[in-house]
PDB file of C-alpha atoms and ligand atoms in Angstrom:
ATOM      1  CA  MET F   1     -15.492 -47.659  28.014  1.00 85.00           C
ATOM      2  CA  SER F   2     -12.441 -47.471  30.350  1.00 94.00           C
ATOM      3  CA  THR F   3     -13.160 -45.324  33.369  1.00 98.00           C
ATOM      4  CA  VAL F   4     -10.685 -43.804  35.810  1.00 98.00           C
ATOM      5  CA  ARG F   5     -12.143 -43.578  39.320  1.00 98.00           C
ATOM      6  CA  LEU F   6     -10.902 -40.411  41.021  1.00 98.00           C
ATOM      7  CA  ALA F   7     -11.226 -39.586  44.718  1.00 98.00           C
ATOM      8  CA  HIS F   8     -11.022 -35.816  45.220  1.00 97.00           C
ATOM      9  CA  LEU F   9     -10.176 -35.199  48.875  1.00 97.00           C
ATOM     10  CA  TYR F  10     -11.408 -32.098  50.703  1.00 97.00           C
ATOM     11  CA  PRO F  11     -12.324 -30.008  47.621  1.00 95.00           C
ATOM     12  CA  GLU F  12     -13.819 -27.325  49.875  1.00 93.00           C
ATOM     13  CA  GLN F  13     -10.854 -26.824  52.210  1.00 93.00           C
ATOM     14  CA  MET F  14      -7.908 -27.641  49.920  1.00 93.00           C
ATOM     15  CA  ASN F  15      -8.359 -25.624  46.731  1.00 88.00           C
ATOM     16  CA  ILE F  16      -6.119 -22.577  46.474  1.00 83.00           C
ATOM     17  CA  TYR F  17      -4.568 -21.359  43.215  1.00 77.00           C
ATOM     18  CA  ALA F  18      -7.399 -23.072  41.302  1.00 80.00           C
ATOM     19  CA  ASP F  19      -6.033 -26.503  42.056  1.00 82.00           C
ATOM     20  CA  ARG F  20      -9.447 -27.854  41.056  1.00 86.00           C
ATOM     21  CA  GLY F  21      -8.318 -27.139  37.458  1.00 93.00           C
ATOM     22  CA  ASN F  22      -6.162 -30.262  37.691  1.00 96.00           C
ATOM     23  CA  ILE F  23      -9.336 -32.361  37.874  1.00 96.00           C
ATOM     24  CA  ALA F  24     -10.718 -30.670  34.737  1.00 97.00           C
ATOM     25  CA  VAL F  25      -7.524 -31.644  32.903  1.00 97.00           C
ATOM     26  CA  PHE F  26      -7.823 -35.286  33.934  1.00 98.00           C
ATOM     27  CA  ALA F  27     -11.475 -35.349  32.771  1.00 98.00           C
ATOM     28  CA  GLN F  28     -10.850 -33.608  29.453  1.00 98.00           C
ATOM     29  CA  ARG F  29      -7.758 -35.572  28.443  1.00 98.00           C
ATOM     30  CA  LEU F  30      -9.666 -38.795  29.038  1.00 98.00           C
ATOM     31  CA  ALA F  31     -12.770 -37.504  27.181  1.00 98.00           C
ATOM     32  CA  TRP F  32     -10.684 -36.539  24.114  1.00 98.00           C
ATOM     33  CA  ARG F  33      -9.676 -40.218  23.947  1.00 97.00           C
ATOM     34  CA  GLY F  34     -13.185 -41.590  24.440  1.00 97.00           C
ATOM     35  CA  LEU F  35     -12.439 -42.475  28.072  1.00 98.00           C
ATOM     36  CA  GLN F  36     -14.178 -41.342  31.230  1.00 98.00           C
ATOM     37  CA  LEU F  37     -13.429 -39.863  34.652  1.00 98.00           C
ATOM     38  CA  ASP F  38     -15.704 -40.709  37.582  1.00 98.00           C
ATOM     39  CA  ILE F  39     -15.242 -38.148  40.354  1.00 98.00           C
ATOM     40  CA  ALA F  40     -16.156 -38.834  43.982  1.00 98.00           C
ATOM     41  CA  GLU F  41     -15.604 -36.049  46.528  1.00 97.00           C
ATOM     42  CA  PHE F  42     -14.648 -36.777  50.134  1.00 98.00           C
ATOM     43  CA  GLY F  43     -14.831 -34.235  52.951  1.00 98.00           C
ATOM     44  CA  ILE F  44     -14.607 -34.065  56.727  1.00 98.00           C
ATOM     45  CA  GLY F  45     -15.818 -37.281  58.393  1.00 98.00           C
ATOM     46  CA  ASP F  46     -16.177 -39.298  55.177  1.00 98.00           C
ATOM     47  CA  THR F  47     -14.540 -42.714  55.054  1.00 98.00           C
ATOM     48  CA  LEU F  48     -12.820 -44.234  52.013  1.00 97.00           C
ATOM     49  CA  ASP F  49     -12.945 -47.696  50.437  1.00 98.00           C
ATOM     50  CA  PRO F  50      -9.284 -48.428  49.564  1.00 97.00           C
ATOM     51  CA  ASN F  51     -10.275 -50.488  46.517  1.00 97.00           C
ATOM     52  CA  ALA F  52     -12.824 -48.112  45.002  1.00 98.00           C
ATOM     53  CA  HIS F  53     -10.479 -45.550  43.384  1.00 98.00           C
ATOM     54  CA  ASP F  54      -7.560 -45.484  40.948  1.00 98.00           C
ATOM     55  CA  LEU F  55      -6.404 -41.909  41.538  1.00 98.00           C
ATOM     56  CA  TYR F  56      -6.383 -39.781  44.706  1.00 98.00           C
ATOM     57  CA  TYR F  57      -6.158 -36.003  44.489  1.00 98.00           C
ATOM     58  CA  LEU F  58      -5.474 -33.471  47.263  1.00 96.00           C
ATOM     59  CA  GLY F  59      -4.826 -29.777  46.569  1.00 95.00           C
ATOM     60  CA  GLY F  60      -3.202 -27.036  48.627  1.00 92.00           C
ATOM     61  CA  GLY F  61      -4.708 -25.053  51.447  1.00 89.00           C
ATOM     62  CA  GLN F  62      -4.247 -22.393  54.112  1.00 87.00           C
ATOM     63  CA  ASP F  63      -2.652 -23.560  57.383  1.00 87.00           C
ATOM     64  CA  ARG F  64      -6.014 -23.092  59.167  1.00 90.00           C
ATOM     65  CA  ASP F  65      -7.833 -25.432  56.768  1.00 93.00           C
ATOM     66  CA  GLN F  66      -4.877 -27.793  56.618  1.00 94.00           C
ATOM     67  CA  ARG F  67      -5.075 -28.241  60.395  1.00 94.00           C
ATOM     68  CA  ILE F  68      -8.697 -29.421  60.223  1.00 95.00           C
ATOM     69  CA  VAL F  69      -7.951 -31.672  57.290  1.00 97.00           C
ATOM     70  CA  ALA F  70      -4.808 -33.205  58.861  1.00 97.00           C
ATOM     71  CA  HIS F  71      -6.646 -34.494  61.919  1.00 96.00           C
ATOM     72  CA  ASP F  72      -9.578 -35.758  59.868  1.00 98.00           C
ATOM     73  CA  LEU F  73      -7.282 -37.531  57.394  1.00 97.00           C
ATOM     74  CA  VAL F  74      -5.592 -39.466  60.168  1.00 96.00           C
ATOM     75  CA  ALA F  75      -8.871 -40.235  61.958  1.00 96.00           C
ATOM     76  CA  THR F  76     -10.985 -41.355  58.983  1.00 98.00           C
ATOM     77  CA  LYS F  77      -8.888 -41.988  55.867  1.00 98.00           C
ATOM     78  CA  ALA F  78      -5.192 -42.761  56.566  1.00 98.00           C
ATOM     79  CA  ASP F  79      -5.473 -46.574  56.717  1.00 98.00           C
ATOM     80  CA  ALA F  80      -7.395 -46.699  53.419  1.00 98.00           C
ATOM     81  CA  LEU F  81      -4.914 -44.316  51.755  1.00 98.00           C
ATOM     82  CA  ARG F  82      -1.880 -46.350  52.877  1.00 98.00           C
ATOM     83  CA  SER F  83      -3.486 -49.517  51.610  1.00 98.00           C
ATOM     84  CA  ALA F  84      -4.399 -47.895  48.262  1.00 98.00           C
ATOM     85  CA  ALA F  85      -0.850 -46.517  47.920  1.00 98.00           C
ATOM     86  CA  ASN F  86       0.670 -49.945  48.536  1.00 97.00           C
ATOM     87  CA  ASN F  87      -1.723 -51.516  46.010  1.00 98.00           C
ATOM     88  CA  GLY F  88      -0.514 -49.243  43.190  1.00 98.00           C
ATOM     89  CA  ALA F  89      -3.169 -46.544  43.081  1.00 98.00           C
ATOM     90  CA  ALA F  90      -1.984 -43.185  41.681  1.00 98.00           C
ATOM     91  CA  PHE F  91      -1.727 -40.043  43.827  1.00 98.00           C
ATOM     92  CA  LEU F  92      -1.240 -36.372  43.014  1.00 98.00           C
ATOM     93  CA  TRP F  93      -0.978 -34.331  46.208  1.00 97.00           C
ATOM     94  CA  VAL F  94      -0.105 -30.638  45.816  1.00 96.00           C
ATOM     95  CA  CYS F  95       1.559 -28.218  48.298  1.00 95.00           C
ATOM     96  CA  GLY F  96      -0.367 -28.659  51.574  1.00 95.00           C
ATOM     97  CA  GLY F  97      -0.977 -32.089  50.024  1.00 96.00           C
ATOM     98  CA  ILE F  98       2.698 -33.148  49.884  1.00 97.00           C
ATOM     99  CA  GLN F  99       3.063 -31.966  53.471  1.00 97.00           C
ATOM    100  CA  LEU F 100       0.168 -34.180  54.622  1.00 98.00           C
ATOM    101  CA  ALA F 101       1.407 -37.140  52.558  1.00 98.00           C
ATOM    102  CA  GLY F 102       4.540 -37.232  54.685  1.00 98.00           C
ATOM    103  CA  THR F 103       5.122 -38.025  58.343  1.00 98.00           C
ATOM    104  CA  GLY F 104       3.875 -34.607  59.399  1.00 98.00           C
ATOM    105  CA  TYR F 105       4.063 -30.832  59.201  1.00 97.00           C
ATOM    106  CA  THR F 106       5.185 -28.541  62.023  1.00 97.00           C
ATOM    107  CA  ASP F 107       3.331 -25.349  61.149  1.00 94.00           C
ATOM    108  CA  ALA F 108       4.314 -21.704  61.661  1.00 92.00           C
ATOM    109  CA  SER F 109       2.741 -21.661  65.154  1.00 93.00           C
ATOM    110  CA  GLY F 110       4.842 -24.681  66.164  1.00 95.00           C
ATOM    111  CA  GLN F 111       1.857 -27.028  66.088  1.00 95.00           C
ATOM    112  CA  ARG F 112       2.596 -30.507  64.751  1.00 97.00           C
ATOM    113  CA  LEU F 113       0.071 -31.761  62.181  1.00 97.00           C
ATOM    114  CA  PRO F 114       0.072 -35.515  61.510  1.00 97.00           C
ATOM    115  CA  GLY F 115       0.598 -36.841  57.982  1.00 98.00           C
ATOM    116  CA  VAL F 116      -0.606 -40.121  56.488  1.00 98.00           C
ATOM    117  CA  GLY F 117       2.895 -41.462  55.799  1.00 98.00           C
ATOM    118  CA  ILE F 118       2.546 -42.471  52.134  1.00 98.00           C
ATOM    119  CA  LEU F 119       5.683 -40.484  51.246  1.00 98.00           C
ATOM    120  CA  ASP F 120       8.910 -40.496  53.253  1.00 98.00           C
ATOM    121  CA  VAL F 121       9.087 -36.709  53.722  1.00 98.00           C
ATOM    122  CA  ASP F 122       8.800 -34.386  56.691  1.00 98.00           C
ATOM    123  CA  THR F 123       7.987 -30.690  56.709  1.00 98.00           C
ATOM    124  CA  VAL F 124       8.738 -27.844  59.113  1.00 98.00           C
ATOM    125  CA  ALA F 125       7.639 -24.221  58.602  1.00 97.00           C
ATOM    126  CA  GLY F 126      10.490 -21.780  58.011  1.00 97.00           C
ATOM    127  CA  ASP F 127      10.554 -18.077  58.844  1.00 95.00           C
ATOM    128  CA  SER F 128       9.942 -16.810  55.297  1.00 97.00           C
ATOM    129  CA  ARG F 129       7.636 -17.820  52.441  1.00 97.00           C
ATOM    130  CA  LEU F 130       9.065 -19.444  49.331  1.00 98.00           C
ATOM    131  CA  ILE F 131       7.116 -17.756  46.540  1.00 97.00           C
ATOM    132  CA  GLY F 132       7.408 -17.440  42.776  1.00 95.00           C
ATOM    133  CA  ASP F 133       7.596 -19.144  39.427  1.00 95.00           C
ATOM    134  CA  LEU F 134       9.115 -22.595  39.649  1.00 96.00           C
ATOM    135  CA  VAL F 135      10.699 -24.627  36.854  1.00 97.00           C
ATOM    136  CA  ILE F 136      12.014 -28.140  37.433  1.00 97.00           C
ATOM    137  CA  THR F 137      13.428 -31.022  35.427  1.00 97.00           C
ATOM    138  CA  THR F 138      11.700 -34.237  36.381  1.00 97.00           C
ATOM    139  CA  THR F 139      13.857 -37.177  37.386  1.00 95.00           C
ATOM    140  CA  LEU F 140      11.048 -39.769  37.146  1.00 96.00           C
ATOM    141  CA  LYS F 141      12.153 -42.910  35.321  1.00 94.00           C
ATOM    142  CA  GLU F 142       9.097 -42.609  33.021  1.00 94.00           C
ATOM    143  CA  LEU F 143       9.438 -38.921  32.267  1.00 95.00           C
ATOM    144  CA  HIS F 144      12.363 -36.585  31.751  1.00 93.00           C
ATOM    145  CA  CYS F 145      11.091 -33.121  30.881  1.00 94.00           C
ATOM    146  CA  GLN F 146      10.718 -29.614  32.138  1.00 95.00           C
ATOM    147  CA  VAL F 147       7.689 -28.937  34.339  1.00 96.00           C
ATOM    148  CA  VAL F 148       6.560 -25.409  35.215  1.00 96.00           C
ATOM    149  CA  GLY F 149       4.324 -23.880  37.857  1.00 95.00           C
ATOM    150  CA  TYR F 150       4.106 -21.515  40.794  1.00 95.00           C
ATOM    151  CA  GLU F 151       5.024 -22.066  44.436  1.00 96.00           C
ATOM    152  CA  ASN F 152       3.923 -20.353  47.642  1.00 95.00           C
ATOM    153  CA  HIS F 153       4.738 -22.166  50.866  1.00 96.00           C
ATOM    154  CA  VAL F 154       6.276 -21.592  54.237  1.00 96.00           C
ATOM    155  CA  GLY F 155       6.946 -25.301  54.810  1.00 97.00           C
ATOM    156  CA  ARG F 156      10.417 -26.749  54.167  1.00 98.00           C
ATOM    157  CA  THR F 157      10.174 -30.371  53.094  1.00 98.00           C
ATOM    158  CA  LEU F 158      13.031 -32.826  53.535  1.00 98.00           C
ATOM    159  CA  LEU F 159      13.183 -36.206  51.809  1.00 98.00           C
ATOM    160  CA  GLY F 160      13.809 -39.399  53.769  1.00 97.00           C
ATOM    161  CA  GLY F 161      15.610 -42.440  52.353  1.00 96.00           C
ATOM    162  CA  ASP F 162      12.460 -43.970  50.821  1.00 95.00           C
ATOM    163  CA  ALA F 163      11.425 -40.935  48.763  1.00 95.00           C
ATOM    164  CA  GLU F 164      12.900 -39.782  45.470  1.00 97.00           C
ATOM    165  CA  PRO F 165      12.482 -36.148  44.428  1.00 98.00           C
ATOM    166  CA  LEU F 166       9.987 -35.445  41.621  1.00 98.00           C
ATOM    167  CA  GLY F 167      12.707 -33.358  40.024  1.00 98.00           C
ATOM    168  CA  THR F 168      15.554 -30.921  40.385  1.00 98.00           C
ATOM    169  CA  VAL F 169      15.018 -27.168  40.541  1.00 98.00           C
ATOM    170  CA  VAL F 170      15.995 -25.178  37.456  1.00 97.00           C
ATOM    171  CA  LYS F 171      14.486 -21.868  38.717  1.00 97.00           C
ATOM    172  CA  GLY F 172      12.743 -21.183  42.014  1.00 97.00           C
ATOM    173  CA  HIS F 173      12.987 -22.596  45.541  1.00 98.00           C
ATOM    174  CA  GLY F 174      11.539 -26.133  45.502  1.00 98.00           C
ATOM    175  CA  ASN F 175      11.130 -28.231  48.648  1.00 98.00           C
ATOM    176  CA  ASP F 176      13.265 -26.188  51.033  1.00 98.00           C
ATOM    177  CA  GLY F 177      15.107 -23.498  49.068  1.00 97.00           C
ATOM    178  CA  GLU F 178      18.437 -25.282  49.600  1.00 97.00           C
ATOM    179  CA  SER F 179      18.550 -28.912  48.497  1.00 98.00           C
ATOM    180  CA  GLY F 180      17.749 -28.245  44.832  1.00 98.00           C
ATOM    181  CA  TYR F 181      14.991 -30.849  45.004  1.00 98.00           C
ATOM    182  CA  GLU F 182      11.324 -30.397  44.184  1.00 98.00           C
ATOM    183  CA  GLY F 183       8.522 -32.709  45.229  1.00 98.00           C
ATOM    184  CA  ALA F 184       8.710 -36.362  46.120  1.00 98.00           C
ATOM    185  CA  THR F 185       7.689 -39.670  44.595  1.00 98.00           C
ATOM    186  CA  ARG F 186       7.395 -43.349  45.467  1.00 96.00           C
ATOM    187  CA  ASN F 187       5.499 -46.086  43.585  1.00 96.00           C
ATOM    188  CA  ARG F 188       2.729 -44.188  41.750  1.00 98.00           C
ATOM    189  CA  ILE F 189       2.600 -41.323  44.249  1.00 98.00           C
ATOM    190  CA  ILE F 190       3.564 -37.753  43.323  1.00 98.00           C
ATOM    191  CA  GLY F 191       3.772 -34.917  45.828  1.00 98.00           C
ATOM    192  CA  THR F 192       4.737 -31.456  44.620  1.00 98.00           C
ATOM    193  CA  TYR F 193       4.721 -27.751  45.472  1.00 97.00           C
ATOM    194  CA  LEU F 194       3.768 -26.851  41.883  1.00 96.00           C
ATOM    195  CA  HIS F 195       0.499 -24.935  41.808  1.00 90.00           C
ATOM    196  CA  GLY F 196      -0.943 -23.028  38.987  1.00 79.00           C
ATOM    197  CA  PRO F 197      -2.848 -25.342  38.539  1.00 88.00           C
ATOM    198  CA  LEU F 198      -0.115 -27.758  37.561  1.00 95.00           C
ATOM    199  CA  LEU F 199      -1.625 -29.949  34.866  1.00 97.00           C
ATOM    200  CA  PRO F 200      -2.932 -27.560  32.161  1.00 95.00           C
ATOM    201  CA  LYS F 201       0.641 -26.456  31.416  1.00 95.00           C
ATOM    202  CA  ASN F 202       2.160 -29.908  31.968  1.00 97.00           C
ATOM    203  CA  PRO F 203       0.007 -32.453  30.126  1.00 97.00           C
ATOM    204  CA  GLN F 204       2.814 -35.046  30.034  1.00 97.00           C
ATOM    205  CA  LEU F 205       2.514 -35.312  33.823  1.00 98.00           C
ATOM    206  CA  ALA F 206      -1.280 -35.562  33.554  1.00 98.00           C
ATOM    207  CA  ASP F 207      -0.933 -38.448  31.092  1.00 98.00           C
ATOM    208  CA  LEU F 208       1.599 -40.264  33.251  1.00 98.00           C
ATOM    209  CA  LEU F 209      -0.803 -40.106  36.225  1.00 98.00           C
ATOM    210  CA  LEU F 210      -3.695 -41.223  34.007  1.00 98.00           C
ATOM    211  CA  SER F 211      -1.701 -44.156  32.648  1.00 98.00           C
ATOM    212  CA  TRP F 212      -0.855 -45.221  36.229  1.00 98.00           C
ATOM    213  CA  ALA F 213      -4.538 -44.918  37.194  1.00 98.00           C
ATOM    214  CA  LEU F 214      -5.619 -46.932  34.132  1.00 98.00           C
ATOM    215  CA  ALA F 215      -3.072 -49.647  34.998  1.00 98.00           C
ATOM    216  CA  HIS F 216      -4.413 -49.769  38.546  1.00 98.00           C
ATOM    217  CA  GLY F 217      -7.958 -50.246  37.203  1.00 98.00           C
ATOM    218  CA  GLY F 218      -6.813 -53.094  34.910  1.00 98.00           C
ATOM    219  CA  HIS F 219      -7.337 -51.071  31.691  1.00 97.00           C
ATOM    220  CA  PRO F 220      -5.060 -50.601  28.666  1.00 96.00           C
ATOM    221  CA  THR F 221      -2.627 -47.819  29.472  1.00 96.00           C
ATOM    222  CA  GLN F 222      -1.681 -46.668  25.980  1.00 94.00           C
ATOM    223  CA  LEU F 223      -2.932 -43.076  25.587  1.00 97.00           C
ATOM    224  CA  GLU F 224      -3.373 -41.611  22.093  1.00 96.00           C
ATOM    225  CA  PRO F 225      -1.165 -38.541  21.583  1.00 97.00           C
ATOM    226  CA  LEU F 226      -3.022 -35.206  21.625  1.00 98.00           C
ATOM    227  CA  ASP F 227      -2.198 -31.807  20.139  1.00 97.00           C
ATOM    228  CA  ASP F 228      -0.516 -30.120  23.132  1.00 97.00           C
ATOM    229  CA  SER F 229       0.886 -27.123  21.273  1.00 96.00           C
ATOM    230  CA  LEU F 230      -1.061 -24.616  23.391  1.00 95.00           C
ATOM    231  CA  ALA F 231       0.305 -26.140  26.592  1.00 94.00           C
ATOM    232  CA  ALA F 232       3.809 -26.061  25.100  1.00 94.00           C
ATOM    233  CA  THR F 233       3.401 -22.330  24.427  1.00 95.00           C
ATOM    234  CA  ALA F 234       2.154 -21.773  27.977  1.00 92.00           C
ATOM    235  CA  ARG F 235       5.203 -23.634  29.297  1.00 92.00           C
ATOM    236  CA  THR F 236       7.565 -21.460  27.248  1.00 92.00           C
ATOM    237  CA  VAL F 237       5.895 -18.283  28.564  1.00 91.00           C
ATOM    238  CA  ALA F 238       6.046 -19.539  32.165  1.00 90.00           C
ATOM    239  CA  ALA F 239       9.721 -20.486  31.800  1.00 90.00           C
ATOM    240  CA  SER F 240      10.577 -17.051  30.415  1.00 92.00           C
ATOM    241  CA  ARG F 241       8.602 -15.384  33.232  1.00 90.00           C
ATOM    242  CA  ALA F 242      10.723 -17.415  35.638  1.00 90.00           C
ATOM    243  CA  GLY F 243      13.800 -15.813  34.042  1.00 90.00           C
ATOM    244  CA  LEU F 244      14.852 -18.557  31.666  1.00 88.00           C
ATOM    245  CA  ALA F 245      15.758 -17.553  28.108  1.00 73.00           C
ATOM    246  CA  ARG F 246      13.281 -18.561  25.411  1.00 58.00           C
TER     247      ARG F 246
HETATM  248  N1  LIG D 301       0.300 -24.254  54.511  1.00 96.38           N
HETATM  249  C1  LIG D 301       1.352 -24.713  53.732  1.00 96.38           C
HETATM  250  C2  LIG D 301       2.556 -23.795  53.656  1.00 96.38           C
HETATM  251  O1  LIG D 301       2.422 -22.563  53.584  1.00 96.38           O
HETATM  252  C3  LIG D 301       0.821 -25.064  52.362  1.00 96.38           C
HETATM  253  C4  LIG D 301       0.508 -23.893  51.520  1.00 96.38           C
HETATM  254  C5  LIG D 301      -0.171 -24.230  50.265  1.00 96.38           C
HETATM  255  O2  LIG D 301      -0.807 -25.296  50.132  1.00 96.38           O
HETATM  256  N2  LIG D 301      -0.113 -23.333  49.303  1.00 96.38           N
HETATM  257  O3  LIG D 301       3.666 -24.297  53.671  1.00 96.38           O
END
């Protein structure tokens, strides 16, 4: 049976807005197809084997927790993560996650938190929070569709020359409230501000990440279509709550 090996980073510190729900979606969408998810959790002080995982997940967190995590990431995991990223492993890093995937995050107190540098983005806290429903159109070459979620961040993220946005903002603020971009991507890495959790309402994105992870593990990547009508309804409701006509 094909198995996707998932590394869940800092599940205790980085889990606001039920981001752990994204893991449940990965597991269930594989199970429905007779495939399996192996989950390994990594916390403060744990080291990582860069060849042992196909998919790396990091959720969002409060600035206080993010500070602890940022220093630990750089001290114990950054080299392995950079090597995994360059070897084609898949990444989904949400909110505080996209900030720590970049070169760094200057938080609201002016403190500079280091990032691991797998995405060419940099983040600086602004003087207001960017909050609300968020709808984007993805610009990924594999996937052009609407993706919905919720954002709540003080950080403003700017893309460098080596990062593409995940998508363009249809409704909401996105990376910085000005550029019209949301998230960032490079290779098989996705960083985004979309919480909610993201994947229950956006199964197409879940399947893209799973197909990348399967490819990394040397497995067939064709995923049987599933009945996603409930998720489609949830997306319509979220889009209308964001102010878009049904
Ligand atoms: N601390 C970050 C910010 O407010 C991330 C918040 C989050 O992960 N929700 O910008």
